[in-house]
Coordinates of C-alpha atoms in Angstrom, one line a residue:
Chain A
M249 CA 176.9 -56.5 -25.2
T250 CA 177.4 -52.7 -24.6
D251 CA 177.7 -50.9 -27.6
T252 CA 181.0 -49.6 -28.3
V253 CA 181.1 -46.2 -29.3
L254 CA 184.8 -45.6 -30.2
S255 CA 187.5 -48.5 -30.5
V256 CA 190.9 -47.7 -31.1
T257 CA 192.7 -51.4 -32.4
N258 CA 196.7 -52.0 -32.6
L259 CA 197.9 -48.7 -32.6
S260 CA 201.3 -47.6 -33.1
K261 CA 203.6 -44.9 -33.2
F262 CA 207.4 -44.9 -33.1
F263 CA 209.7 -41.7 -33.2
G264 CA 212.9 -43.4 -33.8
A265 CA 213.4 -46.0 -31.2
L266 CA 210.9 -44.3 -29.1
K267 CA 207.7 -45.9 -28.9
A268 CA 204.9 -43.4 -28.2
S269 CA 202.5 -45.7 -28.7
D270 CA 203.0 -49.4 -29.1
N271 CA 200.1 -51.4 -30.1
V272 CA 197.6 -49.7 -28.4
N273 CA 193.8 -50.9 -28.0
I274 CA 191.1 -49.2 -26.3
D275 CA 187.6 -48.7 -26.7
L276 CA 184.7 -46.3 -25.2
H277 CA 181.4 -47.4 -24.6
A278 CA 177.9 -45.6 -24.7
G279 CA 177.6 -43.7 -21.6
E280 CA 180.7 -44.1 -19.9
I281 CA 183.7 -42.4 -18.5
H282 CA 187.1 -44.2 -19.7
A283 CA 189.9 -42.6 -18.3
L284 CA 193.5 -43.2 -19.2
I285 CA 195.9 -42.6 -17.2
G286 CA 199.9 -43.0 -16.4
P287 CA 202.8 -41.0 -15.7
N288 CA 204.5 -38.1 -17.5
G289 CA 205.7 -39.2 -20.8
A290 CA 203.9 -42.5 -21.0
G291 CA 202.2 -40.9 -24.7
K292 CA 198.8 -40.2 -23.6
S293 CA 198.5 -36.8 -25.3
T294 CA 200.0 -38.5 -28.2
L295 CA 197.4 -41.1 -28.5
I296 CA 194.8 -38.3 -28.1
K297 CA 196.6 -36.5 -30.9
Q298 CA 196.1 -39.8 -33.1
I299 CA 193.1 -40.7 -32.4
A300 CA 191.4 -36.9 -33.2
G301 CA 193.9 -37.2 -36.5
G302 CA 196.4 -34.7 -35.5
M303 CA 198.8 -37.3 -36.1
R304 CA 199.1 -40.2 -38.7
P305 CA 199.9 -43.5 -36.8
D306 CA 202.2 -45.9 -38.1
K307 CA 199.7 -48.9 -38.1
G308 CA 196.6 -49.3 -36.0
E309 CA 192.4 -48.3 -36.8
V310 CA 190.5 -45.7 -35.2
I311 CA 186.8 -47.1 -35.2
L312 CA 184.1 -44.5 -34.7
N313 CA 180.6 -46.3 -34.6
G314 CA 181.7 -49.1 -37.0
Q315 CA 183.0 -46.5 -39.4
D316 CA 187.0 -46.9 -40.0
I317 CA 188.1 -42.7 -39.6
S318 CA 191.8 -43.9 -39.7
A319 CA 192.2 -42.1 -43.3
L320 CA 190.4 -38.9 -42.0
D321 CA 191.8 -35.8 -41.2
T322 CA 191.2 -33.4 -37.8
A323 CA 188.4 -31.0 -39.7
A324 CA 186.7 -35.0 -41.2
R325 CA 186.9 -36.7 -37.8
A326 CA 185.2 -33.4 -35.8
R327 CA 182.7 -33.4 -38.5
L328 CA 181.5 -36.8 -37.7
G329 CA 181.2 -35.9 -33.9
L330 CA 184.7 -36.1 -32.4
A331 CA 184.8 -33.4 -30.2
R332 CA 188.0 -33.0 -28.1
S333 CA 189.9 -30.4 -25.5
F334 CA 193.3 -29.6 -25.8
Q335 CA 196.0 -30.0 -23.1
V336 CA 197.0 -26.4 -23.0
S337 CA 193.3 -24.7 -23.4
S338 CA 193.2 -24.0 -27.3
V339 CA 190.6 -21.2 -28.0
A340 CA 190.9 -18.4 -30.3
A341 CA 191.7 -15.5 -28.1
E342 CA 190.7 -12.7 -29.7
F343 CA 187.2 -13.8 -29.7
T344 CA 184.2 -13.9 -27.1
V345 CA 182.8 -16.6 -25.5
L346 CA 179.9 -16.5 -27.8
Q347 CA 181.8 -16.0 -30.9
N348 CA 184.0 -18.7 -30.4
V349 CA 181.1 -21.0 -29.8
V350 CA 179.3 -19.7 -32.6
L351 CA 182.5 -20.8 -34.5
A352 CA 182.3 -24.3 -33.5
V353 CA 178.7 -24.5 -34.3
Q354 CA 178.8 -23.2 -38.0
G355 CA 182.0 -25.4 -38.3
H356 CA 180.5 -28.3 -40.3
Q357 CA 177.8 -26.2 -42.1
N358 CA 178.1 -24.1 -45.0
L359 CA 180.0 -20.9 -44.5
G360 CA 177.9 -18.2 -45.7
M361 CA 179.8 -14.8 -46.7
W362 CA 177.7 -12.3 -46.4
R363 CA 174.9 -12.6 -43.2
A364 CA 176.7 -11.6 -39.9
A365 CA 177.4 -15.0 -38.4
L366 CA 176.3 -13.8 -34.7
R367 CA 173.3 -12.6 -36.3
K368 CA 172.1 -15.6 -37.6
T369 CA 169.8 -16.4 -34.6
A370 CA 170.2 -20.1 -34.8
F371 CA 173.6 -19.8 -34.6
S372 CA 173.3 -17.4 -31.2
D373 CA 170.6 -19.6 -29.8
Q374 CA 172.2 -22.9 -30.0
A375 CA 176.0 -21.4 -28.7
L376 CA 174.3 -20.0 -25.5
G377 CA 172.7 -22.8 -24.8
F378 CA 175.9 -24.8 -25.0
I379 CA 177.4 -21.7 -23.3
A380 CA 175.1 -22.0 -20.7
R381 CA 175.4 -26.1 -20.5
A382 CA 179.5 -25.2 -19.9
G383 CA 178.5 -23.2 -16.7
L384 CA 179.9 -20.1 -18.8
A385 CA 176.4 -18.4 -18.6
G386 CA 176.6 -14.3 -18.3
R387 CA 180.4 -14.4 -19.9
E388 CA 179.3 -14.5 -23.6
A389 CA 180.7 -11.1 -24.4
I390 CA 184.0 -11.8 -22.3
R391 CA 187.2 -12.0 -24.5
A392 CA 188.5 -15.5 -24.4
S393 CA 192.1 -14.2 -23.6
D394 CA 190.3 -12.5 -20.3
L395 CA 188.9 -15.4 -18.8
S396 CA 190.0 -17.3 -16.3
H397 CA 192.0 -20.4 -17.0
G398 CA 189.4 -22.4 -15.4
E399 CA 186.8 -20.7 -17.9
R400 CA 188.8 -21.3 -20.9
R401 CA 188.4 -24.9 -19.9
R402 CA 184.9 -24.8 -19.8
L403 CA 184.9 -22.5 -22.9
E404 CA 186.4 -25.7 -24.9
L405 CA 184.2 -27.5 -23.6
A406 CA 181.4 -25.7 -25.0
M407 CA 182.9 -25.8 -28.1
A408 CA 183.0 -29.5 -27.9
L409 CA 179.7 -29.5 -27.3
A410 CA 179.1 -27.4 -30.0
L411 CA 180.2 -30.4 -32.2
R412 CA 177.1 -32.2 -31.5
P413 CA 179.8 -34.7 -30.3
K414 CA 179.7 -38.7 -30.7
V415 CA 182.8 -38.9 -28.5
F416 CA 184.7 -36.2 -26.2
L417 CA 188.5 -36.7 -26.0
L418 CA 189.5 -34.5 -22.8
D419 CA 193.0 -34.0 -22.2
E420 CA 193.7 -32.9 -18.6
P421 CA 190.4 -30.7 -18.4
M422 CA 191.0 -30.2 -15.1
A423 CA 194.6 -28.9 -15.2
G424 CA 195.4 -25.5 -13.3
V425 CA 191.9 -25.2 -12.5
G426 CA 192.3 -25.1 -8.9
L427 CA 190.6 -27.3 -6.0
E428 CA 187.3 -25.8 -6.3
G429 CA 187.3 -25.4 -10.0
S430 CA 188.1 -29.3 -10.3
A431 CA 184.8 -30.4 -8.4
D432 CA 183.1 -27.7 -10.4
M433 CA 184.8 -29.6 -13.4
T434 CA 184.1 -33.3 -12.2
A435 CA 180.3 -32.4 -11.9
L436 CA 180.2 -30.9 -15.3
L437 CA 182.2 -34.0 -16.6
D438 CA 179.5 -36.7 -15.3
D439 CA 177.1 -34.4 -16.5
L440 CA 178.5 -34.3 -20.0
R441 CA 178.7 -38.3 -19.8
H442 CA 174.9 -38.4 -21.0
E443 CA 175.8 -36.2 -24.1
A444 CA 178.3 -38.5 -25.2
P445 CA 180.8 -41.3 -23.5
I446 CA 184.2 -39.2 -22.5
L447 CA 187.9 -40.4 -23.3
L448 CA 189.4 -38.5 -20.6
V449 CA 193.2 -38.2 -20.0
E450 CA 193.5 -37.0 -16.4
H451 CA 196.3 -36.4 -13.9
D452 CA 193.6 -35.5 -11.0
M453 CA 193.1 -39.2 -9.3
D454 CA 190.7 -37.9 -6.9
A455 CA 188.5 -36.7 -9.8
V456 CA 189.5 -39.9 -12.3
F457 CA 188.5 -42.6 -9.2
S458 CA 185.3 -40.5 -8.6
L459 CA 184.3 -40.2 -12.4
A460 CA 185.6 -42.7 -14.4
D461 CA 183.8 -46.3 -15.1
R462 CA 186.9 -47.7 -16.6
I463 CA 190.4 -47.2 -16.3
S464 CA 193.4 -47.8 -18.7
V465 CA 196.8 -47.6 -18.2
L466 CA 199.5 -46.4 -20.2
V467 CA 203.2 -46.6 -19.4
Y468 CA 205.9 -46.2 -22.2
G469 CA 203.2 -46.3 -24.8
R470 CA 201.6 -49.6 -23.9
I471 CA 198.3 -49.9 -22.3
I472 CA 199.5 -52.4 -19.1
A473 CA 196.2 -52.4 -17.7
T474 CA 192.5 -52.1 -18.0
G475 CA 189.2 -52.4 -15.6
A476 CA 187.1 -51.2 -13.1
V477 CA 188.2 -48.6 -10.6
D478 CA 188.9 -51.0 -7.7
D479 CA 190.7 -53.5 -9.9
I480 CA 193.1 -51.1 -11.2
R481 CA 193.6 -49.2 -7.5
N482 CA 194.2 -52.3 -6.4
D483 CA 196.4 -54.1 -9.7
L484 CA 200.3 -54.2 -8.2
E485 CA 201.7 -53.8 -12.0
V486 CA 200.2 -50.6 -12.3
Q487 CA 201.3 -49.3 -8.5
R488 CA 205.0 -50.2 -9.1
A489 CA 204.6 -48.4 -12.7
Y490 CA 202.6 -45.6 -11.4
L491 CA 203.8 -44.8 -7.8
G492 CA 207.5 -46.3 -8.4
D493 CA 209.3 -49.8 -6.9
D494 CA 208.3 -48.6 -3.6
A495 CA 204.5 -48.7 -3.8
Chain B
M199 CA 177.9 3.2 -32.3
Q200 CA 181.6 2.5 -31.5
R201 CA 184.6 4.8 -31.5
E202 CA 185.9 2.7 -34.9
T203 CA 182.8 3.7 -36.4
W204 CA 182.8 7.6 -35.7
I205 CA 186.5 8.0 -37.0
N206 CA 185.1 5.6 -40.1
L207 CA 182.7 7.9 -41.0
A208 CA 184.9 10.8 -40.6
I209 CA 187.3 9.5 -43.0
L210 CA 184.7 8.6 -45.7
L211 CA 183.1 12.4 -45.2
G212 CA 187.0 13.4 -45.3
L213 CA 187.1 11.5 -48.7
I214 CA 184.0 13.2 -50.0
L215 CA 185.0 17.3 -48.7
V216 CA 188.3 17.4 -49.8
P217 CA 187.6 17.1 -53.6
L218 CA 184.5 19.0 -53.3
W219 CA 186.8 21.9 -51.8
A220 CA 189.6 21.0 -54.6
V221 CA 186.3 21.4 -57.3
V222 CA 185.4 24.9 -55.9
M223 CA 188.9 25.9 -55.4
D224 CA 189.8 24.9 -58.7
E225 CA 192.4 22.6 -57.6
P226 CA 192.4 19.4 -60.5
F227 CA 196.0 18.5 -59.0
T228 CA 194.3 17.8 -55.3
I229 CA 191.3 15.8 -56.8
T230 CA 194.2 13.6 -58.8
L231 CA 196.2 13.6 -55.4
T232 CA 192.9 12.6 -53.6
T233 CA 191.6 9.5 -56.4
K234 CA 195.4 8.2 -55.9
V235 CA 194.8 7.6 -52.3
V236 CA 191.1 6.2 -53.1
I237 CA 192.7 3.6 -55.6
L238 CA 195.9 2.8 -53.8
A239 CA 193.5 2.7 -50.4
L240 CA 191.5 0.2 -52.4
A241 CA 194.5 -2.2 -53.3
G242 CA 194.9 -1.8 -49.5
V243 CA 191.6 -3.0 -49.0
G244 CA 192.2 -6.3 -50.9
L245 CA 195.5 -7.2 -48.9
N246 CA 193.9 -6.1 -46.0
I247 CA 191.2 -9.4 -46.2
A248 CA 194.2 -11.2 -46.5
L249 CA 196.5 -10.0 -44.1
G250 CA 194.3 -8.1 -41.6
Y251 CA 191.6 -10.9 -41.6
G252 CA 193.6 -13.9 -42.7
G253 CA 196.9 -13.1 -41.4
L254 CA 198.3 -14.3 -44.5
V255 CA 201.4 -12.2 -45.1
S256 CA 201.6 -11.7 -48.7
F257 CA 204.7 -9.7 -49.9
G258 CA 203.4 -10.7 -53.7
H259 CA 200.3 -8.3 -54.2
A260 CA 201.8 -6.4 -56.7
A261 CA 201.3 -9.6 -58.8
F262 CA 197.7 -9.0 -58.7
F263 CA 197.8 -4.9 -59.3
G264 CA 200.0 -5.5 -62.2
V265 CA 197.5 -7.8 -63.5
G266 CA 194.9 -5.6 -63.3
G267 CA 197.3 -3.1 -64.5
Y268 CA 198.3 -4.7 -67.6
A269 CA 194.8 -5.8 -68.4
M270 CA 193.9 -2.3 -68.9
G271 CA 197.1 -1.4 -70.9
V272 CA 196.5 -4.4 -73.3
L273 CA 193.1 -4.2 -73.7
A274 CA 193.3 -0.2 -74.3
S275 CA 196.5 -0.4 -76.2
H276 CA 194.9 -2.8 -78.8
A277 CA 192.0 -0.9 -78.9
Q278 CA 193.8 2.7 -79.6
S279 CA 196.1 0.7 -82.2
Y280 CA 192.8 -0.5 -83.9
T281 CA 194.8 -4.1 -84.1
P282 CA 193.2 -7.1 -83.0
M283 CA 194.9 -9.6 -80.3
Q284 CA 195.7 -13.0 -81.7
I285 CA 195.1 -15.3 -79.0
G286 CA 195.9 -18.7 -80.8
A287 CA 193.3 -18.9 -84.0
L288 CA 191.1 -16.2 -82.2
E289 CA 191.2 -12.3 -82.5
V290 CA 190.2 -10.5 -80.0
E291 CA 189.5 -6.8 -80.1
G292 CA 190.6 -4.4 -77.4
T293 CA 188.3 -2.4 -75.8
K294 CA 187.9 1.4 -73.9
S295 CA 185.0 0.2 -71.9
M296 CA 186.5 0.3 -68.2
L297 CA 183.5 -1.6 -67.2
I298 CA 184.9 -4.5 -69.4
I299 CA 188.3 -3.7 -68.3
W300 CA 187.3 -4.0 -64.6
A301 CA 185.6 -7.5 -65.2
V302 CA 188.5 -8.8 -67.6
A303 CA 190.9 -7.2 -64.2
I304 CA 189.1 -8.9 -61.6
V305 CA 188.9 -12.5 -63.5
F306 CA 192.4 -12.7 -64.3
S307 CA 193.8 -11.5 -60.8
G308 CA 191.1 -13.7 -59.4
I309 CA 193.0 -16.7 -61.5
T310 CA 196.5 -15.4 -60.7
A311 CA 195.4 -15.3 -57.0
L312 CA 193.8 -18.9 -57.1
F313 CA 197.4 -20.4 -58.7
I314 CA 199.5 -18.2 -56.6
G315 CA 197.5 -19.0 -53.3
A316 CA 196.6 -23.0 -54.2
L317 CA 200.8 -23.0 -54.2
S318 CA 202.2 -20.7 -51.5
L319 CA 199.4 -21.5 -48.9
R320 CA 201.0 -25.0 -48.4
T321 CA 203.6 -23.0 -46.9
S322 CA 203.4 -20.6 -43.7
G323 CA 205.1 -18.0 -42.1
V324 CA 208.4 -16.5 -44.2
Y325 CA 208.7 -19.4 -46.3
F326 CA 205.0 -18.1 -47.8
I327 CA 206.0 -14.6 -47.6
M328 CA 209.1 -15.4 -49.7
I329 CA 206.8 -17.4 -51.9
T330 CA 204.3 -14.6 -52.5
L331 CA 207.5 -12.2 -53.1
A332 CA 209.0 -15.1 -55.7
F333 CA 205.7 -15.0 -57.9
G334 CA 205.6 -11.5 -57.5
Q335 CA 209.0 -10.8 -59.0
M336 CA 208.4 -13.1 -61.4
L337 CA 206.1 -11.5 -63.2
Y338 CA 207.6 -8.3 -63.1
Y339 CA 211.0 -9.8 -65.0
F340 CA 207.8 -11.2 -67.3
A341 CA 206.7 -8.1 -67.9
I342 CA 210.1 -6.3 -68.5
S343 CA 211.0 -9.0 -71.1
W344 CA 207.8 -9.0 -73.1
P345 CA 208.4 -6.4 -75.8
A346 CA 204.9 -6.4 -77.0
Y347 CA 203.5 -4.5 -74.3
G348 CA 206.6 -2.0 -74.1
G349 CA 208.8 -4.1 -71.9
E350 CA 210.8 -2.5 -69.3
D351 CA 209.3 1.4 -70.5
G352 CA 206.1 0.0 -70.2
L353 CA 203.2 0.9 -72.3
S354 CA 201.4 4.6 -72.5
I355 CA 197.6 5.3 -73.1
Y356 CA 196.5 8.2 -74.7
V357 CA 192.6 8.4 -74.0
R358 CA 191.6 7.7 -70.5
N359 CA 188.9 4.5 -70.9
G360 CA 185.3 5.3 -71.1
F361 CA 182.2 4.8 -68.5
P362 CA 179.0 5.1 -69.5
G363 CA 177.4 8.6 -69.3
L364 CA 180.5 9.9 -67.6
N365 CA 183.2 12.4 -68.7
T366 CA 186.2 10.4 -67.3
L367 CA 188.9 12.8 -68.3
D368 CA 187.2 15.6 -65.7
P369 CA 189.2 14.7 -62.8
I370 CA 186.2 15.0 -60.1
Q371 CA 183.8 12.4 -62.6
F372 CA 187.1 10.0 -62.9
Y373 CA 187.2 10.3 -58.8
C374 CA 183.6 9.4 -58.1
I375 CA 183.9 6.4 -60.4
C376 CA 187.3 5.0 -57.6
F377 CA 185.5 6.4 -54.4
V378 CA 182.1 4.3 -55.2
L379 CA 184.3 1.7 -56.4
L380 CA 186.2 1.8 -53.0
C381 CA 182.7 1.9 -51.0
A382 CA 181.9 -1.3 -52.4
A383 CA 185.0 -3.1 -51.6
L384 CA 185.1 -1.3 -48.1
L385 CA 181.0 -2.9 -48.0
V386 CA 182.1 -6.5 -49.1
S387 CA 185.4 -6.2 -47.0
A388 CA 183.1 -5.7 -43.9
R389 CA 180.2 -8.2 -44.5
L390 CA 183.0 -11.1 -45.3
S391 CA 184.8 -9.9 -42.3
S392 CA 181.3 -10.5 -40.0
S393 CA 179.9 -13.1 -41.9
S394 CA 180.4 -17.0 -40.8
F395 CA 183.2 -17.2 -43.5
G396 CA 184.8 -14.1 -42.1
L397 CA 184.3 -15.6 -38.6
A398 CA 186.0 -18.6 -39.7
L399 CA 189.0 -17.0 -41.3
H400 CA 189.8 -14.5 -38.1
G401 CA 189.7 -18.0 -36.4
A402 CA 191.8 -19.8 -38.2
R403 CA 194.4 -16.8 -38.0
Q404 CA 194.5 -16.9 -34.6
N405 CA 194.3 -21.1 -34.0
A406 CA 194.2 -23.1 -37.1
E407 CA 194.3 -26.1 -34.8
R408 CA 191.6 -25.1 -33.0
L409 CA 189.6 -24.4 -36.2
E410 CA 190.5 -27.7 -37.9
A411 CA 189.1 -29.2 -34.0
V412 CA 185.5 -27.4 -35.0
G413 CA 185.7 -29.3 -38.7
V414 CA 186.8 -26.5 -40.7
R415 CA 189.8 -26.7 -43.1
P416 CA 192.2 -23.8 -43.0
F417 CA 193.8 -23.7 -46.2
K418 CA 190.2 -23.9 -48.4
L419 CA 188.9 -20.7 -46.3
R420 CA 192.5 -18.9 -47.0
L421 CA 192.4 -20.0 -50.4
T422 CA 188.8 -18.1 -50.7
A423 CA 190.0 -14.8 -49.0
F424 CA 193.6 -15.0 -50.8
V425 CA 191.4 -14.9 -54.2
I426 CA 188.9 -12.1 -53.1
S427 CA 191.6 -9.8 -51.8
G428 CA 193.6 -10.4 -54.9
M429 CA 190.8 -9.5 -57.0
I430 CA 190.2 -6.2 -55.5
T431 CA 193.7 -5.4 -55.3
G432 CA 193.8 -6.4 -59.4
L433 CA 190.6 -3.8 -59.5
A434 CA 192.8 -1.0 -57.9
G435 CA 195.4 -2.2 -60.4
A436 CA 193.4 -1.6 -63.3
L437 CA 192.1 2.0 -61.9
F438 CA 195.8 3.1 -60.9
A439 CA 196.7 2.3 -64.8
D440 CA 193.7 4.6 -65.9
L441 CA 194.6 7.2 -63.0
N442 CA 198.3 7.3 -64.9
R443 CA 197.4 6.0 -68.3
F444 CA 200.2 4.5 -68.5
V445 CA 201.2 0.8 -67.0
S446 CA 204.8 -0.8 -66.8
P447 CA 206.8 -3.3 -64.9
T448 CA 207.0 -1.4 -61.9
M449 CA 203.3 -2.1 -60.7
F450 CA 204.8 -5.9 -60.8
S451 CA 207.7 -5.0 -58.5
W452 CA 208.3 -5.7 -55.0
H453 CA 208.1 -2.1 -54.0
T454 CA 205.0 -2.1 -54.9
S455 CA 204.0 -4.9 -52.6
G456 CA 205.8 -3.1 -50.2
E457 CA 204.1 -0.3 -50.2
I458 CA 200.7 -1.6 -50.5
M459 CA 201.4 -3.6 -47.0
I460 CA 202.7 -0.5 -45.3
F461 CA 199.1 1.2 -46.1
V462 CA 197.6 -1.9 -44.1
I463 CA 200.1 -1.6 -41.5
L464 CA 200.4 2.1 -41.2
G465 CA 196.5 2.6 -41.0
G466 CA 196.1 -0.2 -38.3
V467 CA 196.2 -4.1 -39.8
G468 CA 192.5 -5.9 -40.1
R469 CA 190.8 -2.8 -39.2
L470 CA 188.3 -1.9 -41.9
F471 CA 189.8 2.0 -42.6
G472 CA 193.2 1.0 -42.0
P473 CA 193.8 0.8 -45.5
V474 CA 192.2 4.0 -46.2
V475 CA 193.8 6.1 -43.2
G476 CA 197.3 4.1 -44.3
A477 CA 197.4 5.2 -47.9
A478 CA 196.2 8.5 -47.4
L479 CA 199.1 9.2 -45.2
F480 CA 201.8 7.8 -47.1
I481 CA 200.1 9.8 -50.5
L482 CA 200.1 13.1 -48.0
L483 CA 203.8 12.4 -46.3
E484 CA 205.2 11.4 -50.0
H485 CA 204.0 14.7 -51.1
W486 CA 204.9 16.9 -48.0
L487 CA 207.8 15.4 -47.0
G488 CA 209.2 14.8 -50.8
G489 CA 208.5 18.7 -51.3
I490 CA 210.8 19.3 -48.4
S491 CA 213.5 16.4 -48.8
D492 CA 214.9 13.6 -51.1
F493 CA 215.2 11.5 -48.5
W494 CA 211.4 11.7 -48.0
Q495 CA 211.4 7.9 -47.6
F496 CA 213.8 7.9 -44.6
Y497 CA 211.7 9.8 -42.8
L498 CA 208.7 7.5 -43.9
G499 CA 210.5 4.9 -42.5
L500 CA 211.0 6.5 -39.2
I501 CA 207.2 7.1 -39.1
L502 CA 207.0 3.5 -39.8
L503 CA 208.9 2.5 -37.3
A504 CA 207.2 4.6 -34.6
V505 CA 204.1 3.0 -35.7
V506 CA 205.1 -0.7 -35.7
L507 CA 207.0 0.3 -31.9
F508 CA 204.3 2.1 -30.4
A509 CA 200.9 1.9 -31.9
R510 CA 200.4 -1.7 -32.7
G511 CA 197.1 -1.2 -34.3
G512 CA 197.8 1.0 -36.6
V513 CA 196.7 4.9 -36.6
I514 CA 193.1 3.4 -36.3
G515 CA 193.6 1.3 -33.6
T516 CA 195.6 4.2 -31.5
L517 CA 192.5 5.9 -32.1
A518 CA 189.8 3.9 -31.2
G519 CA 191.7 1.5 -29.0
R520 CA 191.4 -2.3 -28.9
E521 CA 189.6 -3.8 -31.8
V522 CA 185.7 -4.1 -30.0
A523 CA 184.3 -7.7 -30.7
H524 CA 182.2 -7.0 -33.9
D525 CA 179.3 -8.6 -34.4

């Protein structure tokens, strides 16, 4: 049996009559990239938000390595290794790349009030390692607000790495990075899966098909299919839902 | 060294040279004026930790300034009348010792900040501003209706409190005490800002959602900053009361909160020496413009408007440029 690292069971979230998540079941195995695709408004980001702890589901459970984390808040889940990137990249804009990553490195430690954070070599060295791993070596001293869009995406991944992740929740990491950036990012994600399994929300289908081990398709808050890449590609229901009736 | 560090050193030098010059020229009023600047700067250094580092727009910092002031007033008034305080069955003597008064001021303003912060930090934006304002005004009206300690008229203390080995009635010696305390507060502020705690606090100001996503809860962080901030402002309140040898409910009023905020904005929000420059400018303008026109506050308003519109980083920001990411 494969090791299940993350499992989401019977998760539901309703906004009035709108079913944002409708009895969603999804799991993530060690070492895999599980892509979550679906048309705009299908509820992908809402689902990620509920898994990360930013939004409470109406019912259902989120289990991380056998532990029910449904009642924990975002910070507690992050400390357990649930590392996320946001749909619109979210970093501390006035901070440099290094400061951002040190912020993540020190996140789950006791926050001292006297010694300068960046002078703690343990913090800085670790942070520099994550920055290099995310492909931002040499950009440590650049302010986050001065980074290109693609670089900011990488910075988010460096911060996610700094959490010693058990699971990556990545919400559209390819969005807006351009063609060349997308190829680089694909290679980076392929590397990151060795660190921790990835639940990947992505619109870039080339990336999804080349990276994913499994794909789940979310439509109107409901998972209509889960399976290997080829199965999903040939699934008629998926084609109808995703590409329209003329598919 | 960065340009801002040079500017900061120049300001410190100014705070040493001006009173020295005043001593040589025998100008005690100038010393008193500089003392006022230093004390108000201290209050601003306190607010700057909440407002500048944490992004917490507290419109109620007069609460802590007033608590510090009344800590001095209450203790010293009992000491000068030789009547102990009656707290339940307990009899507590007053004191004229600055060291004890400072400790009491810091502890009580810290407790007040903990209480106000624990409630108000559950809100944000304009609600936070209004709640902190409301708490400040609550204490203001409480002080007005507190006849035991002068009510609306306030409380006069005839002799300045004592400090071991110094004659506090000598303006320059009292100035030195205040200056050393300001330097200590600036050191605390600087260390705090660059520490792990400070990094997280600055991070919470910029992006609270991101901070949570790396495992830090902004609430506890902000509350800690708010309490430290309140304690420093409370200490300033005790010194201010000692400078004037007088406490009144005005120390609690929203005008005072506004003035402390003006020091920070004028000098540069989040800049280490911002409140020092702001307080100095404010007192100078009050003094000079006040001599020219009764409506000096109108002109102060114009200047503040210009700073907010055209010099977003305040005076320090304009002189030193964009804040360099510090280590």
